[in-house]
């Protein structure tokens, strides 16, 4: 039951609120109750220790856990929050941010989930329910998210069929029809088809139903930020390096998408082009490093490389320091060598360290202000249905206590992800 964790749902709500698309009280209640109910079902499921441990780690401790998809979901959840914050800088994208967030979450969660397990239909049911309710006020976004989810589901099933260790039987609890050996030829075709579907699904499954042209601001932004992420995941599977490194790759991909959106919104068309260029280039670097070693430590560095590098490289042109005279380095004169060393250090401080610190400070200030506004909105919405005259008070007779429960859950989830 790794899919139905509380933190991603909470961050999904916070991201929607930060985007100015605050869901209704009923949506907030349904999301929270369905996630807890699904976790409870997993707790009492016949899988025993595994299901119980996941439920406890997610629903009670709000911890990351040990399964690789857990960290991937947290990365996607954080990117949703960043998307919500970034959307306030572009009125053109505000109408689409909720559908994009829901599609990204559903896609990542389905791709990360165990699609051929006994929980397949339960997971799909809950995801569909949440998307239908959360996107009810925006039919085009609703259709885009569901269309996106279906394509990702088909691609993921193809991947599951292809990644069956060539000749090993496909392990499953319920779908016994595919519990058979798979040949290398079948594996190759399935993997090729899966890669093609995934690479085409990311830019097209969202843009076509929304009626967004690929040349528009939102279209170029979406393709620039999501296609490298999809390619990174697909080629990671092609290298056959397994599951152990994937949390860092997916989490990095989610953060890359979020940062690319923030940077692109802040810098317009030029920002989109530069963001796409750096993300694509650094994705290639990460793939080269990924194929060279399968150790967890190396891939942790690979996962963090795109984030730090994109932040570093894109920050450089945003600040124009005074030109530095070209010095002459020589070993015969200690004075010249010392002076050139000072100039190099001054150049690094002015063009690298200071811009990064300024950018980090501005992003942090923006994040804190948006979190404060989002928490205030959550408290206001919770108070509206938790009071004696609110929804909970009228229907179930629940008093203001539920307000504090929901507020503490939301605050704990946000603090956990931020710090």
Short mmCIF file of C-alpha atoms in Angstrom, two decimals:
data_model
loop_
_atom_site.label_atom_id
_atom_site.label_comp_id
_atom_site.label_asym_id
_atom_site.label_seq_id
_atom_site.Cartn_x
_atom_site.Cartn_y
_atom_site.Cartn_z
CA UNK A 1 0.00 0.00 0.00
CA UNK A 2 2.85 2.36 -0.74
CA UNK A 3 0.60 4.46 -2.93
CA UNK A 4 -1.87 5.72 -0.37
CA UNK A 5 0.38 7.66 1.95
CA UNK A 6 -0.80 10.72 3.82
CA UNK A 7 2.06 13.19 3.08
CA UNK A 8 1.60 13.28 -0.74
CA UNK A 9 -2.11 13.89 -0.34
CA UNK A 10 -1.50 16.72 2.11
CA UNK A 11 1.12 18.32 -0.10
CA UNK A 12 -1.21 17.94 -3.06
CA UNK A 13 -3.78 20.01 -1.17
CA UNK A 14 -1.19 22.59 -0.10
CA UNK A 15 0.03 22.90 -3.69
CA UNK A 16 -3.49 23.44 -4.97
CA UNK A 17 -4.15 26.06 -2.31
CA UNK A 18 -0.86 27.83 -3.04
CA UNK A 19 -1.88 27.97 -6.71
CA UNK A 20 -5.05 29.81 -5.79
CA UNK A 21 -7.14 26.73 -6.55
CA UNK A 22 -8.18 25.83 -3.03
CA UNK A 23 -10.46 22.78 -3.06
CA UNK A 24 -13.76 22.76 -1.28
CA UNK A 25 -14.19 21.52 2.26
CA UNK A 26 -15.69 18.33 0.94
CA UNK A 27 -12.64 17.65 -1.24
CA UNK A 28 -10.28 18.09 1.71
CA UNK A 29 -12.37 15.75 3.83
CA UNK A 30 -12.62 13.09 1.11
CA UNK A 31 -8.88 13.12 0.41
CA UNK A 32 -7.96 12.73 4.06
CA UNK A 33 -10.56 10.05 4.78
CA UNK A 34 -9.80 8.01 1.66
CA UNK A 35 -6.08 8.00 2.35
CA UNK A 36 -6.59 6.93 5.95
CA UNK A 37 -9.23 4.34 4.99
CA UNK A 38 -7.02 2.87 2.29
CA UNK A 39 -4.14 2.73 4.72
CA UNK A 40 -6.37 0.92 7.20
CA UNK A 41 -7.32 -1.61 4.53
CA UNK A 42 -3.63 -2.18 3.89
CA UNK A 43 -3.03 -2.63 7.60
CA UNK A 44 -5.54 -5.44 7.83
CA UNK A 45 -4.65 -6.99 4.48
CA UNK A 46 -3.35 -10.58 4.31
CA UNK A 47 0.11 -9.40 3.33
CA UNK A 48 0.78 -9.24 7.04
CA UNK A 49 3.99 -7.69 8.27
CA UNK A 50 4.80 -5.74 5.10
CA UNK A 51 1.39 -4.10 4.86
CA UNK A 52 1.37 -3.29 8.55
CA UNK A 53 4.85 -1.81 8.52
CA UNK A 54 4.08 0.41 5.53
CA UNK A 55 0.82 1.60 7.06
CA UNK A 56 2.49 2.42 10.35
CA UNK A 57 5.41 4.22 8.75
CA UNK A 58 3.21 6.28 6.48
CA UNK A 59 -0.05 6.90 8.28
CA UNK A 60 1.22 7.10 11.84
CA UNK A 61 4.88 8.11 11.70
CA UNK A 62 4.76 9.96 8.35
CA UNK A 63 8.16 8.45 7.69
CA UNK A 64 9.82 7.71 4.39
CA UNK A 65 10.05 3.96 4.90
CA UNK A 66 12.32 1.57 3.04
CA UNK A 67 10.57 0.95 -0.28
CA UNK A 68 12.06 2.83 -3.25
CA UNK A 69 8.73 4.25 -4.36
CA UNK A 70 8.25 6.04 -1.04
CA UNK A 71 11.01 8.57 -1.67
CA UNK A 72 9.84 8.96 -5.25
CA UNK A 73 6.40 9.98 -4.04
CA UNK A 74 7.89 12.52 -1.65
CA UNK A 75 9.92 14.02 -4.48
CA UNK A 76 6.84 14.30 -6.66
CA UNK A 77 4.85 15.73 -3.76
CA UNK A 78 7.47 18.44 -3.23
CA UNK A 79 7.46 19.25 -6.92
CA UNK A 80 3.68 19.67 -6.74
CA UNK A 81 4.15 22.19 -3.95
CA UNK A 82 6.76 24.07 -5.99
CA UNK A 83 4.49 24.02 -9.03
CA UNK A 84 1.72 25.53 -6.94
CA UNK A 85 3.98 28.33 -5.76
CA UNK A 86 5.40 28.99 -9.21
CA UNK A 87 1.99 29.17 -10.87
CA UNK A 88 1.20 32.42 -9.06
CA UNK A 89 3.79 34.12 -11.27
CA UNK A 90 2.03 33.25 -14.50
CA UNK A 91 -1.71 33.79 -14.95
CA UNK A 92 -1.49 31.79 -18.17
CA UNK A 93 -0.60 28.64 -16.25
CA UNK A 94 -2.79 29.03 -13.18
CA UNK A 95 -5.77 27.39 -14.86
CA UNK A 96 -3.73 24.28 -15.62
CA UNK A 97 -1.64 23.78 -12.51
CA UNK A 98 -4.15 21.65 -10.62
CA UNK A 99 -4.60 19.24 -13.51
CA UNK A 100 -0.83 19.09 -14.03
CA UNK A 101 -0.23 18.40 -10.35
CA UNK A 102 -2.85 15.66 -10.23
CA UNK A 103 -1.52 14.09 -13.41
CA UNK A 104 2.06 14.14 -12.15
CA UNK A 105 1.08 12.63 -8.84
CA UNK A 106 -1.11 9.95 -10.39
CA UNK A 107 1.52 9.09 -12.98
CA UNK A 108 4.36 8.84 -10.49
CA UNK A 109 2.32 6.94 -7.96
CA UNK A 110 1.02 4.43 -10.50
CA UNK A 111 4.44 3.93 -12.07
CA UNK A 112 5.95 3.42 -8.62
CA UNK A 113 3.19 1.14 -7.35
CA UNK A 114 3.06 -2.62 -7.64
CA UNK A 115 0.63 -2.74 -10.55
CA UNK A 116 0.20 -6.51 -10.63
CA UNK A 117 -0.56 -6.96 -6.97
CA UNK A 118 -3.83 -7.60 -5.23
CA UNK A 119 -4.07 -3.86 -4.51
CA UNK A 120 -4.18 -2.79 -8.17
CA UNK A 121 -7.90 -2.19 -8.40
CA UNK A 122 -8.10 -0.56 -4.98
CA UNK A 123 -5.32 1.86 -5.86
CA UNK A 124 -6.89 2.77 -9.18
CA UNK A 125 -10.28 3.21 -7.56
CA UNK A 126 -9.01 5.62 -4.93
CA UNK A 127 -6.88 7.61 -7.40
CA UNK A 128 -9.79 7.95 -9.80
CA UNK A 129 -12.13 8.98 -6.97
CA UNK A 130 -9.78 11.67 -5.70
CA UNK A 131 -9.10 13.03 -9.20
CA UNK A 132 -12.78 13.13 -10.11
CA UNK A 133 -13.69 15.01 -6.96
CA UNK A 134 -10.68 17.34 -6.83
CA UNK A 135 -10.97 18.29 -10.50
CA UNK A 136 -14.75 18.42 -10.64
CA UNK A 137 -14.76 22.18 -11.11
CA UNK A 138 -12.41 22.01 -14.09
CA UNK A 139 -13.64 19.39 -16.58
CA UNK A 140 -10.78 19.87 -19.04
CA UNK A 141 -8.18 19.41 -16.31
CA UNK A 142 -10.12 16.40 -15.07
CA UNK A 143 -10.12 14.77 -18.47
CA UNK A 144 -6.43 15.51 -18.96
CA UNK A 145 -5.46 13.93 -15.64
CA UNK A 146 -7.55 10.80 -16.22
CA UNK A 147 -6.27 10.44 -19.78
CA UNK A 148 -2.74 10.83 -18.48
CA UNK A 149 -3.33 8.23 -15.78
CA UNK A 150 -4.71 5.63 -18.21
CA UNK A 151 -1.76 5.97 -20.57
CA UNK A 152 0.69 5.70 -17.68
CA UNK A 153 -1.15 2.63 -16.41
CA UNK A 154 -0.84 0.86 -19.77
CA UNK A 155 2.81 1.80 -20.09
CA UNK A 156 3.56 0.64 -16.56
CA UNK A 157 1.88 -2.72 -17.10
CA UNK A 158 3.99 -3.16 -20.23
CA UNK A 159 7.07 -2.35 -18.16
CA UNK A 160 6.06 -4.83 -15.50
CA UNK A 161 5.68 -7.52 -18.15
CA UNK A 162 9.01 -6.61 -19.70
CA UNK A 163 11.00 -6.37 -16.47
CA UNK A 164 10.42 -10.00 -15.52
CA UNK A 165 14.10 -10.92 -15.32
CA UNK A 166 13.93 -12.48 -18.77
CA UNK A 167 13.19 -16.11 -17.90
CA UNK A 168 11.80 -15.87 -14.40
CA UNK A 169 8.13 -16.26 -13.74
CA UNK A 170 6.20 -13.09 -13.20
CA UNK A 171 5.41 -12.91 -9.49
CA UNK A 172 1.88 -11.79 -8.72
CA UNK A 173 -0.83 -12.40 -6.19
CA UNK A 174 -3.97 -12.05 -8.29
CA UNK A 175 -3.28 -11.77 -12.05
CA UNK A 176 -2.38 -15.41 -12.56
CA UNK A 177 -2.90 -15.19 -16.33
CA UNK A 178 0.52 -13.58 -16.77
CA UNK A 179 2.26 -15.79 -14.25
CA UNK A 180 4.48 -17.44 -16.86
CA UNK A 181 8.06 -17.24 -18.17
CA UNK A 182 8.84 -14.48 -20.65
CA UNK A 183 11.36 -14.76 -23.47
CA UNK A 184 14.12 -12.30 -24.27
CA UNK A 185 12.35 -11.32 -27.48
CA UNK A 186 9.13 -10.60 -25.60
CA UNK A 187 11.13 -8.68 -23.05
CA UNK A 188 12.76 -6.53 -25.72
CA UNK A 189 9.53 -5.69 -27.51
CA UNK A 190 7.70 -4.97 -24.27
CA UNK A 191 10.46 -2.68 -23.04
CA UNK A 192 10.71 -0.86 -26.36
CA UNK A 193 6.96 -0.34 -26.46
CA UNK A 194 6.96 0.84 -22.86
CA UNK A 195 9.68 3.40 -23.54
CA UNK A 196 7.85 4.71 -26.60
CA UNK A 197 4.56 5.00 -24.76
CA UNK A 198 6.12 6.74 -21.77
CA UNK A 199 8.13 9.20 -23.83
CA UNK A 200 5.05 10.12 -25.86
CA UNK A 201 2.71 10.14 -22.87
CA UNK A 202 4.50 12.83 -20.88
CA UNK A 203 4.16 15.72 -23.36
CA UNK A 204 1.05 14.59 -25.23
CA UNK A 205 -1.29 13.05 -22.67
CA UNK A 206 -1.65 16.37 -20.88
CA UNK A 207 -1.34 18.86 -23.72
CA UNK A 208 -3.82 17.32 -26.17
CA UNK A 209 -6.86 17.06 -23.87
CA UNK A 210 -6.19 20.55 -22.52
CA UNK A 211 -6.08 21.99 -26.03
CA UNK A 212 -2.67 23.53 -25.38
CA UNK A 213 -0.46 24.13 -28.39
CA UNK A 214 3.08 22.89 -28.09
CA UNK A 215 4.38 26.32 -29.08
CA UNK A 216 2.54 28.11 -26.27
CA UNK A 217 4.17 29.13 -22.99
CA UNK A 218 2.57 26.33 -21.00
CA UNK A 219 3.17 23.76 -23.73
CA UNK A 220 6.87 24.56 -24.10
CA UNK A 221 7.26 24.69 -20.35
CA UNK A 222 5.64 21.30 -19.82
CA UNK A 223 7.67 19.58 -22.54
CA UNK A 224 10.90 21.21 -21.35
CA UNK A 225 10.45 20.13 -17.74
CA UNK A 226 8.83 16.71 -17.99
CA UNK A 227 10.31 15.01 -21.03
CA UNK A 228 13.87 14.76 -19.61
CA UNK A 229 12.39 13.34 -16.42
CA UNK A 230 10.50 10.69 -18.35
CA UNK A 231 13.54 9.87 -20.45
CA UNK A 232 15.71 9.56 -17.36
CA UNK A 233 13.34 7.04 -15.79
CA UNK A 234 12.96 5.04 -19.00
CA UNK A 235 16.67 4.86 -19.72
CA UNK A 236 17.31 3.97 -16.11
CA UNK A 237 15.17 0.90 -16.67
CA UNK A 238 17.02 0.17 -19.92
CA UNK A 239 20.34 0.05 -18.08
CA UNK A 240 18.94 -2.75 -15.93
CA UNK A 241 20.34 -1.25 -12.75
CA UNK A 242 17.33 -2.29 -10.72
CA UNK A 243 15.28 -0.64 -8.02
CA UNK A 244 17.85 0.29 -5.39
CA UNK A 245 18.85 3.59 -6.98
CA UNK A 246 15.49 4.64 -8.35
CA UNK A 247 14.30 6.66 -5.37
CA UNK A 248 17.05 9.19 -5.87
CA UNK A 249 16.53 9.35 -9.62
CA UNK A 250 12.79 9.88 -9.32
CA UNK A 251 13.08 12.31 -6.42
CA UNK A 252 15.69 14.28 -8.37
CA UNK A 253 13.43 14.23 -11.41
CA UNK A 254 10.52 15.56 -9.40
CA UNK A 255 12.64 18.36 -8.00
CA UNK A 256 14.02 19.13 -11.45
CA UNK A 257 10.49 19.55 -12.75
CA UNK A 258 9.58 21.84 -9.86
CA UNK A 259 12.68 23.98 -10.18
CA UNK A 260 12.40 24.18 -13.97
CA UNK A 261 8.87 25.47 -13.57
CA UNK A 262 9.85 28.09 -11.00
CA UNK A 263 12.82 29.29 -13.05
CA UNK A 264 10.86 29.32 -16.29
CA UNK A 265 7.93 31.24 -14.83
CA UNK A 266 10.32 33.80 -13.39
CA UNK A 267 12.21 34.34 -16.66
CA UNK A 268 9.60 33.85 -19.39
CA UNK A 269 10.44 32.32 -22.76
CA UNK A 270 14.19 32.75 -22.25
CA UNK A 271 13.92 30.91 -18.95
CA UNK A 272 12.11 28.01 -20.61
CA UNK A 273 14.81 27.59 -23.23
CA UNK A 274 17.66 27.81 -20.75
CA UNK A 275 15.93 25.54 -18.28
CA UNK A 276 15.30 22.94 -20.97
CA UNK A 277 18.89 23.14 -22.18
CA UNK A 278 20.42 22.62 -18.76
CA UNK A 279 17.98 19.92 -17.68
CA UNK A 280 18.51 17.93 -20.87
CA UNK A 281 22.28 18.27 -20.69
CA UNK A 282 22.52 17.31 -17.04
CA UNK A 283 20.15 14.40 -17.56
CA UNK A 284 22.64 13.06 -20.08
CA UNK A 285 25.46 13.46 -17.57
CA UNK A 286 23.42 11.62 -14.95
CA UNK A 287 22.72 8.78 -17.37
CA UNK A 288 26.39 8.37 -18.20
CA UNK A 289 27.25 8.17 -14.51
CA UNK A 290 24.32 5.85 -13.91
CA UNK A 291 25.50 3.29 -16.45
CA UNK A 292 29.03 3.29 -15.05
CA UNK A 293 28.16 1.95 -11.61
CA UNK A 294 25.23 0.47 -9.75
CA UNK A 295 26.33 1.33 -6.24
CA UNK A 296 23.88 3.19 -4.07
CA UNK A 297 26.36 5.91 -3.10
CA UNK A 298 27.19 6.83 -6.69
CA UNK A 299 23.55 7.01 -7.66
CA UNK A 300 22.76 9.18 -4.66
CA UNK A 301 25.26 11.66 -6.06
CA UNK A 302 23.76 11.26 -9.53
CA UNK A 303 20.31 11.99 -8.16
CA UNK A 304 21.51 15.17 -6.48
CA UNK A 305 23.67 16.31 -9.40
CA UNK A 306 20.89 17.71 -11.61
CA UNK A 307 19.38 19.72 -8.78
CA UNK A 308 22.58 21.42 -7.71
CA UNK A 309 23.89 21.86 -11.23
CA UNK A 310 20.71 23.38 -12.64
CA UNK A 311 20.56 25.74 -9.68
CA UNK A 312 24.20 26.69 -10.14
CA UNK A 313 24.27 27.11 -13.90
CA UNK A 314 20.97 28.92 -14.27
CA UNK A 315 21.85 31.34 -11.48
CA UNK A 316 24.98 32.58 -13.25
CA UNK A 317 23.41 34.70 -16.02
CA UNK A 318 20.88 36.24 -13.63
CA UNK A 319 23.53 38.37 -11.92
CA UNK A 320 25.99 40.43 -13.91
CA UNK A 321 29.07 41.22 -11.90
CA UNK A 322 31.65 43.79 -12.93
CA UNK A 323 34.11 42.46 -15.51
CA UNK A 324 37.35 41.15 -14.13
CA UNK A 325 40.60 42.10 -15.83
CA UNK A 326 42.50 39.20 -17.33
CA UNK A 327 45.60 38.61 -15.27
CA UNK A 328 48.73 36.69 -16.16
CA UNK A 329 49.58 33.70 -14.04
CA UNK A 330 53.29 33.09 -13.71
CA UNK A 331 55.43 31.14 -11.35
CA UNK A 332 58.33 33.60 -11.47
CA UNK A 333 56.50 36.36 -9.64
CA UNK A 334 54.72 35.59 -6.41
CA UNK A 335 52.91 38.95 -6.54
CA UNK A 336 51.25 38.25 -9.89
CA UNK A 337 50.26 34.75 -8.82
CA UNK A 338 48.76 36.05 -5.57
CA UNK A 339 46.90 38.84 -7.39
CA UNK A 340 45.47 36.44 -9.97
CA UNK A 341 44.45 34.04 -7.22
CA UNK A 342 42.60 36.85 -5.47
CA UNK A 343 40.86 37.74 -8.72
CA UNK A 344 39.81 34.14 -9.27
CA UNK A 345 38.42 33.96 -5.75
CA UNK A 346 36.66 37.28 -6.18
CA UNK A 347 35.18 36.08 -9.46
CA UNK A 348 33.94 32.86 -7.86
CA UNK A 349 32.38 34.75 -4.95
CA UNK A 350 30.70 37.37 -7.14
CA UNK A 351 29.49 35.03 -9.89
CA UNK A 352 28.87 31.79 -8.02
CA UNK A 353 28.54 31.99 -4.26
CA UNK A 354 26.64 35.28 -3.94
CA UNK A 355 24.06 34.55 -6.68
CA UNK A 356 23.39 31.11 -5.26
CA UNK A 357 22.92 32.46 -1.76
CA UNK A 358 20.65 35.26 -3.01
CA UNK A 359 18.59 32.85 -5.09
CA UNK A 360 18.33 30.36 -2.24
CA UNK A 361 17.28 33.11 0.16
CA UNK A 362 14.60 34.41 -2.21
CA UNK A 363 13.25 30.92 -2.87
CA UNK A 364 13.23 30.14 0.84
CA UNK A 365 11.43 33.40 1.66
CA UNK A 366 8.87 32.70 -1.05
CA UNK A 367 8.40 29.15 0.19
CA UNK A 368 7.90 30.24 3.80
CA UNK A 369 5.44 32.98 2.86
CA UNK A 370 3.44 30.61 0.69
CA UNK A 371 3.43 27.93 3.38
CA UNK A 372 2.17 30.47 5.90
CA UNK A 373 -0.60 31.53 3.54
CA UNK A 374 -1.45 27.93 2.73
CA UNK A 375 -1.61 26.90 6.38
CA UNK A 376 -3.83 29.88 7.13
CA UNK A 377 -6.15 28.84 4.33
CA UNK A 378 -6.18 25.26 5.58
CA UNK A 379 -7.05 26.41 9.09
CA UNK A 380 -9.81 28.66 7.79
CA UNK A 381 -11.28 25.86 5.67
CA UNK A 382 -10.97 23.36 8.50
CA UNK A 383 -12.65 25.74 10.93
CA UNK A 384 -15.53 26.13 8.48
CA UNK A 385 -16.46 22.45 8.58
CA UNK A 386 -15.15 21.52 12.04
CA UNK A 387 -17.25 23.92 14.08
CA UNK A 388 -20.60 23.19 15.58
CA UNK A 389 -22.37 24.74 12.59
CA UNK A 390 -19.94 23.34 10.06
CA UNK A 391 -20.19 20.27 7.89
CA UNK A 392 -18.84 17.85 10.48
CA UNK A 393 -20.92 19.35 13.25
CA UNK A 394 -24.14 19.13 11.30
CA UNK A 395 -23.66 15.68 9.77
CA UNK A 396 -21.67 13.71 12.33
CA UNK A 397 -21.86 15.91 15.40
CA UNK A 398 -18.09 16.29 15.53
CA UNK A 399 -16.87 19.45 17.23
CA UNK A 400 -13.79 21.66 16.82
CA UNK A 401 -11.47 18.84 17.87
CA UNK A 402 -11.24 17.67 14.27
CA UNK A 403 -9.90 21.09 13.34
CA UNK A 404 -6.80 20.56 15.43
CA UNK A 405 -6.34 16.99 14.19
CA UNK A 406 -6.38 18.07 10.55
CA UNK A 407 -4.26 21.16 11.24
CA UNK A 408 -1.63 19.18 13.12
CA UNK A 409 -1.52 16.50 10.40
CA UNK A 410 -1.05 19.13 7.72
CA UNK A 411 1.54 21.06 9.71
CA UNK A 412 3.45 17.89 10.60
CA UNK A 413 3.47 16.77 6.98
CA UNK A 414 4.71 20.12 5.70
CA UNK A 415 7.39 20.48 8.38
CA UNK A 416 8.54 16.90 7.76
CA UNK A 417 8.98 17.51 4.04
CA UNK A 418 10.58 20.95 4.40
CA UNK A 419 13.03 20.16 7.18
#
